[in-house]
Amino acid sequence: MLRIGTGLCTAKSHLLVALWRAHQIPSGFCYQRLIFGGDHASYCTHGFEAVWLEGLGWYRCDARGNTKPGIHCEFTPGQENLAYPVIREGERLFPDIWALPWPELVTALESLQDISQYLRDPIDVHPPAASGWVDAPATPPNTA
């Protein structure tokens, strides 16, 4: 992503979590299952992130940016502004904050040859069976 200057939502969220953790800021990975490409298209896994804010707790936010009309996901602590509401049948906001990216998602992302492959066949994975979520830190740890 850094080399080419762009990336999917999951790449952006993974990079932001890595940067926060490099600065000892507790953070984790969050995911949604959304319809991709219209009302009767495929599902995809959307990645975003959460950061621990002293006095507020976990705050979910979205590093994807406001690059499309109708998307307004500003970093406004105390007010969640995710890029995509869950509105269609089959869509889901997974409530957990994960310490590690979902392994199946990472494998699928690494196998992509180019964005056209993703556009033809979006990645739709489900949470791993093992509990990998993070809890509120007693003292802010580095959750790397």
CSV table of C-alpha atoms in Angstrom, one decimal:
chain,number,residue,atom,x,y,z
A,1,MET,CA,0.0,0.0,0.0
A,2,LEU,CA,2.7,2.5,0.9
A,3,ARG,CA,4.7,1.7,-2.3
A,4,ILE,CA,1.7,2.4,-4.6
A,5,GLY,CA,0.0,5.0,-2.5
A,6,THR,CA,-3.5,3.4,-2.4
A,7,GLY,CA,-5.2,0.4,-0.9
A,8,LEU,CA,-8.4,-1.3,0.1
A,9,CYS,CA,-10.1,-0.5,3.4
A,10,THR,CA,-8.5,-3.4,5.1
A,11,ALA,CA,-5.0,-2.3,4.0
A,12,LYS,CA,-5.7,1.2,5.4
A,13,SER,CA,-7.0,-0.1,8.7
A,14,HIS,CA,-4.1,-2.5,9.1
A,15,LEU,CA,-1.6,0.3,8.4
A,16,LEU,CA,-3.3,2.7,10.9
A,17,VAL,CA,-3.4,0.0,13.6
A,18,ALA,CA,0.3,-0.7,13.0
A,19,LEU,CA,1.1,3.0,13.3
A,20,TRP,CA,-0.9,3.5,16.5
A,21,ARG,CA,0.8,0.4,18.0
A,22,ALA,CA,4.2,1.7,17.0
A,23,HIS,CA,3.4,4.7,19.2
A,24,GLN,CA,2.1,2.5,22.1
A,25,ILE,CA,-1.5,3.4,21.4
A,26,PRO,CA,-3.9,0.5,22.1
A,27,SER,CA,-5.8,-0.4,19.0
A,28,GLY,CA,-7.5,-3.2,17.1
A,29,PHE,CA,-9.2,-4.4,14.0
A,30,CYS,CA,-13.0,-4.2,13.3
A,31,TYR,CA,-15.0,-5.7,10.4
A,32,GLN,CA,-18.4,-5.5,8.7
A,33,ARG,CA,-20.1,-7.7,6.1
A,34,LEU,CA,-21.6,-5.5,3.4
A,35,ILE,CA,-23.2,-5.8,0.0
A,36,PHE,CA,-20.6,-4.9,-2.7
A,37,GLY,CA,-21.8,-3.3,-5.9
A,38,GLY,CA,-25.5,-2.7,-5.5
A,39,ASP,CA,-28.5,-4.3,-3.9
A,40,HIS,CA,-28.2,-7.7,-5.6
A,41,ALA,CA,-24.4,-8.1,-5.8
A,42,SER,CA,-21.9,-10.0,-3.7
A,43,TYR,CA,-20.9,-9.6,-0.1
A,44,CYS,CA,-17.6,-8.2,1.0
A,45,THR,CA,-15.7,-7.8,4.2
A,46,HIS,CA,-15.1,-4.2,5.1
A,47,GLY,CA,-12.2,-3.5,7.5
A,48,PHE,CA,-11.9,-0.5,9.9
A,49,GLU,CA,-10.3,0.0,13.3
A,50,ALA,CA,-10.7,0.9,16.9
A,51,VAL,CA,-8.5,2.9,19.2
A,52,TRP,CA,-8.5,3.2,23.0
A,53,LEU,CA,-9.1,6.8,24.1
A,54,GLU,CA,-8.5,7.6,27.7
A,55,GLY,CA,-11.7,8.7,29.3
A,56,LEU,CA,-13.8,7.4,26.4
A,57,GLY,CA,-12.8,3.8,26.0
A,58,TRP,CA,-12.8,2.0,22.6
A,59,TYR,CA,-13.6,4.3,19.7
A,60,ARG,CA,-14.4,2.7,16.4
A,61,CYS,CA,-13.4,4.7,13.3
A,62,ASP,CA,-12.8,4.3,9.7
A,63,ALA,CA,-9.5,5.1,7.9
A,64,ARG,CA,-11.0,4.5,4.4
A,65,GLY,CA,-11.5,8.2,3.9
A,66,ASN,CA,-14.4,10.2,2.4
A,67,THR,CA,-13.5,9.3,-1.2
A,68,LYS,CA,-17.0,8.6,-2.4
A,69,PRO,CA,-20.2,10.7,-2.4
A,70,GLY,CA,-22.3,10.1,0.7
A,71,ILE,CA,-19.5,8.8,2.9
A,72,HIS,CA,-18.7,10.9,5.9
A,73,CYS,CA,-16.5,9.1,8.3
A,74,GLU,CA,-14.7,11.8,10.4
A,75,PHE,CA,-12.6,11.1,13.5
A,76,THR,CA,-14.9,12.6,16.1
A,77,PRO,CA,-14.3,11.0,19.5
A,78,GLY,CA,-17.5,10.3,21.3
A,79,GLN,CA,-19.5,10.1,18.0
A,80,GLU,CA,-19.1,7.0,15.9
A,81,ASN,CA,-18.9,7.9,12.2
A,82,LEU,CA,-18.4,4.6,10.2
A,83,ALA,CA,-18.4,4.8,6.5
A,84,TYR,CA,-21.2,2.2,5.9
A,85,PRO,CA,-24.4,1.7,7.9
A,86,VAL,CA,-25.7,-1.9,8.0
A,87,ILE,CA,-29.0,-1.6,6.1
A,88,ARG,CA,-29.5,-4.5,3.8
A,89,GLU,CA,-30.4,-8.1,4.6
A,90,GLY,CA,-27.3,-10.2,5.2
A,91,GLU,CA,-25.1,-7.2,6.1
A,92,ARG,CA,-23.6,-7.3,9.6
A,93,LEU,CA,-21.5,-5.1,11.9
A,94,PHE,CA,-19.2,-7.5,13.9
A,95,PRO,CA,-19.2,-6.0,17.4
A,96,ASP,CA,-15.8,-7.3,18.5
A,97,ILE,CA,-12.4,-5.5,18.3
A,98,TRP,CA,-9.8,-8.0,17.3
A,99,ALA,CA,-6.1,-8.0,18.4
A,100,LEU,CA,-5.0,-9.5,15.1
A,101,PRO,CA,-6.4,-9.3,11.5
A,102,TRP,CA,-8.6,-12.2,10.5
A,103,PRO,CA,-6.2,-14.9,9.1
A,104,GLU,CA,-8.5,-15.9,6.3
A,105,LEU,CA,-8.9,-12.3,5.2
A,106,VAL,CA,-5.1,-11.7,5.2
A,107,THR,CA,-4.6,-14.9,3.1
A,108,ALA,CA,-7.3,-13.7,0.6
A,109,LEU,CA,-5.8,-10.2,0.3
A,110,GLU,CA,-2.3,-11.6,-0.2
A,111,SER,CA,-3.6,-13.8,-3.1
A,112,LEU,CA,-5.0,-10.9,-5.0
A,113,GLN,CA,-3.2,-10.2,-8.3
A,114,ASP,CA,-4.8,-6.8,-8.8
A,115,ILE,CA,-7.9,-4.7,-8.0
A,116,SER,CA,-9.8,-6.0,-11.0
A,117,GLN,CA,-9.7,-9.5,-9.4
A,118,TYR,CA,-11.3,-8.0,-6.2
A,119,LEU,CA,-13.9,-6.2,-8.2
A,120,ARG,CA,-14.9,-9.4,-10.0
A,121,ASP,CA,-14.9,-11.5,-6.8
A,122,PRO,CA,-14.9,-9.4,-3.6
A,123,ILE,CA,-13.5,-11.0,-0.5
A,124,ASP,CA,-16.2,-12.2,1.9
A,125,VAL,CA,-14.9,-14.0,5.0
A,126,HIS,CA,-16.3,-14.7,8.4
A,127,PRO,CA,-14.7,-14.2,11.9
A,128,PRO,CA,-12.3,-16.8,13.0
A,129,ALA,CA,-13.6,-19.5,15.4
A,130,ALA,CA,-11.1,-18.7,18.2
A,131,SER,CA,-11.7,-15.7,20.4
A,132,GLY,CA,-9.2,-13.0,19.3
A,133,TRP,CA,-10.8,-9.9,20.5
A,134,VAL,CA,-9.2,-7.3,22.8
A,135,ASP,CA,-10.6,-6.0,26.0
A,136,ALA,CA,-10.4,-2.6,27.6
A,137,PRO,CA,-6.8,-2.1,28.8
A,138,ALA,CA,-6.3,-1.7,32.6
A,139,THR,CA,-3.3,0.3,31.7
A,140,PRO,CA,-2.8,1.1,28.0
A,141,PRO,CA,-0.7,-1.8,26.7
A,142,ASN,CA,0.9,-2.1,23.3
A,143,THR,CA,-1.4,-4.7,21.8
A,144,ALA,CA,1.0,-5.5,19.0
